[in-house]
Short mmCIF file of C-alpha atoms in Angstrom, two decimals:
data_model
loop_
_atom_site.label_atom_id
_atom_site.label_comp_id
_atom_site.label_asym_id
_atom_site.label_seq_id
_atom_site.Cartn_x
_atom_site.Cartn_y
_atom_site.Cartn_z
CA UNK A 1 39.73 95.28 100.11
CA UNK A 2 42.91 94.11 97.60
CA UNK A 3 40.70 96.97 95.08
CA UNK A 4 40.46 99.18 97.06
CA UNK A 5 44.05 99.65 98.39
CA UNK A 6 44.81 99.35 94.59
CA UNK A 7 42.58 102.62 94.36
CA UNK A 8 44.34 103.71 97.85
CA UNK A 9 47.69 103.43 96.39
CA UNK A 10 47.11 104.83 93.00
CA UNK A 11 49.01 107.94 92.50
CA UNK A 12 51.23 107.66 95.44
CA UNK A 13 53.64 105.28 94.81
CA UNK A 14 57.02 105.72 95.75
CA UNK A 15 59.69 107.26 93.45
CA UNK A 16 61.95 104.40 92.19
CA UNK A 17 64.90 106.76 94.39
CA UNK A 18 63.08 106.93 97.75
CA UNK A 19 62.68 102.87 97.19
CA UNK A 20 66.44 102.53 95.96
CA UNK A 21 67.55 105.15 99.03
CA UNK A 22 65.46 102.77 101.51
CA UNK A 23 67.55 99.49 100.00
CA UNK A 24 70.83 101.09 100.67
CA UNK A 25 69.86 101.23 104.15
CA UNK A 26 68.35 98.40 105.51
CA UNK A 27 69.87 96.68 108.02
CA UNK A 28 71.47 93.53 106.81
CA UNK A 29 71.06 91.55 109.66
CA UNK A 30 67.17 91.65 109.51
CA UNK A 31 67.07 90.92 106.09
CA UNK A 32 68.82 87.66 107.03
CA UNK A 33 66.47 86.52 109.67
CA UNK A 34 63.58 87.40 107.39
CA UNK A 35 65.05 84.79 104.85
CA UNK A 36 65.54 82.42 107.76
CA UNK A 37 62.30 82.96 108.35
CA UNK A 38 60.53 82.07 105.21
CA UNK A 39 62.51 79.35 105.03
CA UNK A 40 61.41 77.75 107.78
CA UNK A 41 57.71 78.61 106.92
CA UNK A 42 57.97 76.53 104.21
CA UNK A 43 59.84 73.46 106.19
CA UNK A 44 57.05 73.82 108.59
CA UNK A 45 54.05 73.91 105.37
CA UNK A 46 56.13 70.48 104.39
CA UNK A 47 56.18 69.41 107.59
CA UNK A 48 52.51 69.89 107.89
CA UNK A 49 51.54 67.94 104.86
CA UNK A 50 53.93 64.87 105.84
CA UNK A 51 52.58 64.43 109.41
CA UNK A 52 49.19 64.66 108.43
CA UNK A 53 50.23 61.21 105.35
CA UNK A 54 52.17 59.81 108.62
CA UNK A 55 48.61 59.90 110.40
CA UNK A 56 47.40 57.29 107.79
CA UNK A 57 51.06 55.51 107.81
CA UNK A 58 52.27 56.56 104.44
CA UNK A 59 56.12 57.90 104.82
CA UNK A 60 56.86 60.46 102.76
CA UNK A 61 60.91 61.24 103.30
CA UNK A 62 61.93 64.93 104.89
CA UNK A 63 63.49 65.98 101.53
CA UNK A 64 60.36 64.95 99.04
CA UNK A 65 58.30 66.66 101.09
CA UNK A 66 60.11 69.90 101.03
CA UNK A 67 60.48 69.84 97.59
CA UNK A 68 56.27 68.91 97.42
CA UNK A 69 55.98 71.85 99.14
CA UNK A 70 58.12 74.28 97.39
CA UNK A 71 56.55 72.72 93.59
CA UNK A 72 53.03 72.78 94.82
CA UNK A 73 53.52 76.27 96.05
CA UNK A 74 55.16 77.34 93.00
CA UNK A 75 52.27 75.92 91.15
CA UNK A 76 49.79 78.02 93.55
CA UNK A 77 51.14 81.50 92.90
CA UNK A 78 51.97 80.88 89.10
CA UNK A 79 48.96 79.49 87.59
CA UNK A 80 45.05 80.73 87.18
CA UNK A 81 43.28 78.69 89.72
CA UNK A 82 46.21 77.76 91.53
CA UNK A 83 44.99 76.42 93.90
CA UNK A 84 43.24 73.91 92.28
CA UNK A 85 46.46 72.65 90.36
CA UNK A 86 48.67 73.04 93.31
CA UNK A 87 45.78 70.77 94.95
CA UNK A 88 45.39 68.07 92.21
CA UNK A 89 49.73 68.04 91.67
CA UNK A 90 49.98 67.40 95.50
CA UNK A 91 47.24 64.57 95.27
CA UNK A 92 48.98 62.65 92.53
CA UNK A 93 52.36 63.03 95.00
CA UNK A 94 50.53 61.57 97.31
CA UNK A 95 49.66 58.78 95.64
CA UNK A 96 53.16 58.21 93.98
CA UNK A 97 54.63 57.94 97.46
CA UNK A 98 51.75 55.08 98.68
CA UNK A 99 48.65 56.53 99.53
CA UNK A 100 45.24 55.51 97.97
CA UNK A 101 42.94 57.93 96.98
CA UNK A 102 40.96 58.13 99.46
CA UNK A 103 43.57 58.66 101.92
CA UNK A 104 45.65 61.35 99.36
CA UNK A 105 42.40 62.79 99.29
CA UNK A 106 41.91 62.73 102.44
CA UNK A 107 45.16 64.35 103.43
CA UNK A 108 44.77 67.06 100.84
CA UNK A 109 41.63 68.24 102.21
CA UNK A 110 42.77 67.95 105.85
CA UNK A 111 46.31 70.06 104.61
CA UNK A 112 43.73 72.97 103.59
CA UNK A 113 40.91 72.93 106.69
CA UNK A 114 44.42 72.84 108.98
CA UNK A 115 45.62 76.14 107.18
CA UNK A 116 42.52 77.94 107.42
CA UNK A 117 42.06 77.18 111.51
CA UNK A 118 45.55 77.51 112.02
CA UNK A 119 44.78 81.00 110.01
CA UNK A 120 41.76 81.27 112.13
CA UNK A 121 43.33 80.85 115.54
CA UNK A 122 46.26 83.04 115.24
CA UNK A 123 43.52 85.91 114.37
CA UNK A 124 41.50 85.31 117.28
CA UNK A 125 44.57 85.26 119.00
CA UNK A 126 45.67 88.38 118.31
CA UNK A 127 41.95 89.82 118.18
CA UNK A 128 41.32 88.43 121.82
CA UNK A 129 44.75 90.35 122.61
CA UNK A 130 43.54 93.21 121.31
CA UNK A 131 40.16 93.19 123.24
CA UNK A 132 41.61 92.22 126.42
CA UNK A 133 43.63 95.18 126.36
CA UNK A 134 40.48 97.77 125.18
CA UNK A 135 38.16 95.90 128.19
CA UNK A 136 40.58 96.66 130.66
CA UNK A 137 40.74 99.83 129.45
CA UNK A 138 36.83 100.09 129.41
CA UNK A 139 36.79 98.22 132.76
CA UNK A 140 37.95 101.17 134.50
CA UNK A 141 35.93 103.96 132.90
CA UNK A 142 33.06 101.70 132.18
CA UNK A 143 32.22 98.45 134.35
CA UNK A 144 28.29 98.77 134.00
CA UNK A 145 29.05 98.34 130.00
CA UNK A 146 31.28 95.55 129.94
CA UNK A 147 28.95 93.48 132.72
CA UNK A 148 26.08 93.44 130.30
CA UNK A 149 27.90 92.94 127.26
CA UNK A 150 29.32 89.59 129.19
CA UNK A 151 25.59 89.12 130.29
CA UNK A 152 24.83 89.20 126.59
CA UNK A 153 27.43 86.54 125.77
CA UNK A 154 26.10 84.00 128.28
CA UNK A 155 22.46 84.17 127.10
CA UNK A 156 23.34 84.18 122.93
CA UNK A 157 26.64 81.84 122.75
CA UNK A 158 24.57 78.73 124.37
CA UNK A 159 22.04 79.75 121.74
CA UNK A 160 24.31 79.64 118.80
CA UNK A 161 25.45 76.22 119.74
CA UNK A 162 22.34 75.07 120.37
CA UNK A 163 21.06 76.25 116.81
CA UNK A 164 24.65 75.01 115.47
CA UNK A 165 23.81 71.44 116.43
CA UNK A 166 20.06 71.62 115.23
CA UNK A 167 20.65 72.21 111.90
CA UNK A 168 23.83 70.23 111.70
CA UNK A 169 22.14 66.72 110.25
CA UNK A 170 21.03 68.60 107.06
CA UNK A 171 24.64 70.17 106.76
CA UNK A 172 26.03 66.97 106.88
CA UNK A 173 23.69 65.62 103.77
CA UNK A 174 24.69 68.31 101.51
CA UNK A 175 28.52 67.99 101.85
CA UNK A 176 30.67 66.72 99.02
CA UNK A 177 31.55 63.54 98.91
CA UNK A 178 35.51 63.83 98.86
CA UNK A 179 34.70 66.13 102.18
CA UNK A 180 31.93 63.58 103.85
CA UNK A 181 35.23 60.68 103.15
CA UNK A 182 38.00 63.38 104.80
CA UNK A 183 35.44 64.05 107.68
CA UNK A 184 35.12 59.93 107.78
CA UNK A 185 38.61 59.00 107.86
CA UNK A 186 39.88 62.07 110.13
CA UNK A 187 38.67 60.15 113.03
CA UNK A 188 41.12 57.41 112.84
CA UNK A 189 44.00 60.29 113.48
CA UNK A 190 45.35 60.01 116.74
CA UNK A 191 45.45 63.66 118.52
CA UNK A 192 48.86 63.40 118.69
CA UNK A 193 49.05 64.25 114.88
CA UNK A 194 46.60 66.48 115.03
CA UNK A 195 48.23 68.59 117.29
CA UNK A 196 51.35 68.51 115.33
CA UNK A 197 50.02 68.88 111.90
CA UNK A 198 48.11 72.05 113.78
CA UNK A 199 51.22 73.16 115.01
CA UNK A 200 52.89 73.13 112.12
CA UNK A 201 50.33 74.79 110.11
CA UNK A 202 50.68 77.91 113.32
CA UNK A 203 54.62 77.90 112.82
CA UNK A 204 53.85 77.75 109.14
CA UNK A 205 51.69 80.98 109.14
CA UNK A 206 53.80 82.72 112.35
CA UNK A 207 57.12 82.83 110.33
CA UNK A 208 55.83 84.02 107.37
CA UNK A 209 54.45 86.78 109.89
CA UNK A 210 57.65 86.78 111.60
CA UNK A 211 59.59 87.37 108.03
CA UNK A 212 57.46 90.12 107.33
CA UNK A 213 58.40 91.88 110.62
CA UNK A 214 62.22 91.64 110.00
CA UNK A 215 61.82 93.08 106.68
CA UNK A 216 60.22 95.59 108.57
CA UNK A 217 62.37 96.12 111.34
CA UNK A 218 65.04 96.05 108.26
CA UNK A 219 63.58 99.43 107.23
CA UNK A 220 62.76 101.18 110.44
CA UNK A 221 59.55 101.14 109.90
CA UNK A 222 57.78 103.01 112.77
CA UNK A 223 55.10 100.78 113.14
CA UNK A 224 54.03 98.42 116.50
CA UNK A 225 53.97 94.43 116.11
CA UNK A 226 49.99 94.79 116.95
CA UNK A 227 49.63 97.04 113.26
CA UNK A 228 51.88 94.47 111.59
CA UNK A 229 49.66 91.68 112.45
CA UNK A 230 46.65 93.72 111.59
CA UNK A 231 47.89 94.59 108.04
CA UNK A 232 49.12 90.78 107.80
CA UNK A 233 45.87 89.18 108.26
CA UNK A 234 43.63 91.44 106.25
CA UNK A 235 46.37 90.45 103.50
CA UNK A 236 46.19 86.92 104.13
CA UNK A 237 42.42 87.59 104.31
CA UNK A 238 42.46 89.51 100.62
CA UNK A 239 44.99 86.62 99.67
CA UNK A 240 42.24 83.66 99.84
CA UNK A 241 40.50 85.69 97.12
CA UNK A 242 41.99 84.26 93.89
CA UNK A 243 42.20 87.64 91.43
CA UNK A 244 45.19 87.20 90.32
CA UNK A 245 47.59 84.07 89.89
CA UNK A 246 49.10 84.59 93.60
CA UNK A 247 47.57 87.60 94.53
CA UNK A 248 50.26 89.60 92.36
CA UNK A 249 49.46 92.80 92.43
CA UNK A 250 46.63 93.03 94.81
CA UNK A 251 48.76 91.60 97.76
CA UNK A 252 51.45 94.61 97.43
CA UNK A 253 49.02 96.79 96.88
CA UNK A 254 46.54 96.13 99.86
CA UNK A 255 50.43 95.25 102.08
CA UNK A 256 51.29 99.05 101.02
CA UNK A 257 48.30 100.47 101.49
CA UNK A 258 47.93 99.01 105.22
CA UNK A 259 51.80 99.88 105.87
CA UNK A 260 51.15 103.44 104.73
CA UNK A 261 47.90 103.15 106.61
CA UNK A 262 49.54 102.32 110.08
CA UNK A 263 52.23 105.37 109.05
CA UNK A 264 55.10 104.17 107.61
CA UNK A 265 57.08 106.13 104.63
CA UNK A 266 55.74 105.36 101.11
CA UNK A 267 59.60 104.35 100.41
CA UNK A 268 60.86 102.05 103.20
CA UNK A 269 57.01 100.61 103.35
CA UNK A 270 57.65 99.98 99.76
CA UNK A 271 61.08 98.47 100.22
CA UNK A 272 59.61 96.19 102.80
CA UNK A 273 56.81 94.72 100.37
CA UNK A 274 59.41 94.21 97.81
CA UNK A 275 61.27 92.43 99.98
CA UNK A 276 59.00 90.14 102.08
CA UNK A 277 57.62 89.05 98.21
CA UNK A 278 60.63 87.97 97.15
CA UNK A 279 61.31 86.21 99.70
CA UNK A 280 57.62 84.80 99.90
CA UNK A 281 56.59 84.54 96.31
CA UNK A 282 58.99 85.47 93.58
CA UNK A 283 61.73 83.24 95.25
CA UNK A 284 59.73 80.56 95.78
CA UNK A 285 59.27 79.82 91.78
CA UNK A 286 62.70 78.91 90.69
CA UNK A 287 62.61 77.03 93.82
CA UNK A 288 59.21 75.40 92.77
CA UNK A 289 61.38 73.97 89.52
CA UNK A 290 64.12 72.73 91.71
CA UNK A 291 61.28 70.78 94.10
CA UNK A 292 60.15 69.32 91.00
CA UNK A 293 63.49 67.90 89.39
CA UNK A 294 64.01 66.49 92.88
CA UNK A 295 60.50 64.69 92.79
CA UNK A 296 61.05 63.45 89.51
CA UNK A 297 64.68 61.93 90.48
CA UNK A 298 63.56 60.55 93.48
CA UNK A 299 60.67 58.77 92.56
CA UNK A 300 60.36 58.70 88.33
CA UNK A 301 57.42 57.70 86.92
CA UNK A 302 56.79 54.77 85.32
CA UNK A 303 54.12 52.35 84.06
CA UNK A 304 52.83 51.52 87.57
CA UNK A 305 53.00 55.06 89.07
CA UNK A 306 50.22 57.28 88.58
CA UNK A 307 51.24 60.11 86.37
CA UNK A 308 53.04 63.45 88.50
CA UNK A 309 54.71 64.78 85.64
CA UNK A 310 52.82 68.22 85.39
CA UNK A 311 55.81 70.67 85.12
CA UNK A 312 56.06 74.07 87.30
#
């Protein structure tokens, strides 16, 4: 999809006036909840991270993780294989601040599954919105339809499960072993931290949502919350392919393409990607070096401390 908007967009970009016309004027006031926004997106992706330690009783303070956050996610969207560094920087964090391996392990695997249901739910959310609204729709023109398609449901979904748990024992022997130990020790997490490490992770993806809308609503864009969410998650979707360090380039390209898409001005759509990655990415990198001077005052490394010291 991220080529393909590239191709989409290709030859009708903005002019650097109509984007430049669009700045002058937004409205102010969005632009400051969008900030507020991302801002606490990231609180709630530190927040996330330290519950989930706190479920295996290693206290991490509010501040460190903030600034783990903010350096691991500069590390993400700077680097080739990003992910992987931001990954292996957060584990040695983790162990700085008292957690074996196993358990900082643990944790960092648990971080990631969390994001990706969290991810999950909020588009089955939205899709089941979306469907509940067409079958009421259909309901009315078309009740003989949507009886047999729920007919259909009843008979296949107990046979999914049912061919789910069959085949699950020779899953479970081909699993990695870092993933076999995370699945091991994440039942001795009370629910309680589950459900606030989930709910995190959901506030954590919502505002980041939520900051794109304001930038939107910023720019007049004439587009409904319902095509906003679409275009979001097919970029979030595009986003867990790693292209480029970040997604630079691909993500504004497949974010203008959809906002174009849903019939927004190539201008004010463009003004609104510029902003909502500034705010999301570009931003987030000199904040990235500021996270990691904090780490490094807070907790410097020494002899007994397993080494952290990989700079932004």
């Amino acid at each position: 999809m991220g080529i393909a908007a590239i191709f989409t967009v290709s030859g009708k970009l903005p002019s650097m006036d109509a984007v430049v016309a669009a700045l002058h004027d937004a409205d102010t006031d969005w632009l400051v909840v969008a900030a507020a926004a991302e801002l606490f997106s990231m609180a709630m992706f530190a927040r996330q991270q330290r519950r989930l330690l706190l479920a295996f009783d290693v206290k991490m303070p509010r501040h460190r993780a903030i600034a783990l956050a903010y350096s691991r996610s500069a590390l993400a969207i700077s680097m080739p294989a990003g992910s992987a560094v931001s990954a292996a920087y957060a584990f040695r964090w983790f162990r700085a601040d008292g957690a074996s391996r196993s358990i900082a392990a643990t944790v960092m695997v648990l971080s990631g599954l969390i994001s990706f249901v969290a991810l999950g739910l909020l588009s089955l959310t939205g899709g089941a919105a979306a469907v509940a609204m067409r079958v009421a729709e259909v309901w009315r023109t078309h009740q003989l339809t949507v009886q047999l398609s729920v007919a259909a449901a009843l008979v296949l979904i107990p046979l999914i499960v049912h061919l789910a748990r069959h085949s699950s024992t020779k899953m479970r022997v081909r699993l990695p072993e870092v993933l076999r130990t995370a699945i091991t020790d994440a039942r001795e997490v009370a629910p309680r931290h589950w459900a606030l490490a989930l709910g995190a992770a959901g506030a954590n993806w919502l505002t980041d949502l939520l900051c794109l809308a304001a930038a939107a609503a910023a720019f007049h864009l004439p587009v409904t919350l319902w095509q906003l969410g679409a275009v979001y998650l097919a970029v979030q979707l595009v986003r867990q392919i790693p292209l480029t360090p970040g997604g630079i380039g691909v993500i504004e390209a497949s974010l203008l393409a959809g906002l174009v898409a849903a019939g927004a001005a190539a201008g004010p759509a463009a003004a609104v990607v510029l902003v909502y990655r500034v705010l999301s990415c570009w931003l987030v990198l000199p904040a990235g070096v500021i996270g990691w001077l904090v780490l490094r005052t807070g907790h410097p490394v020494t002899a007994d401390t397993p080494r952290v010291g990989v700079p932004v």
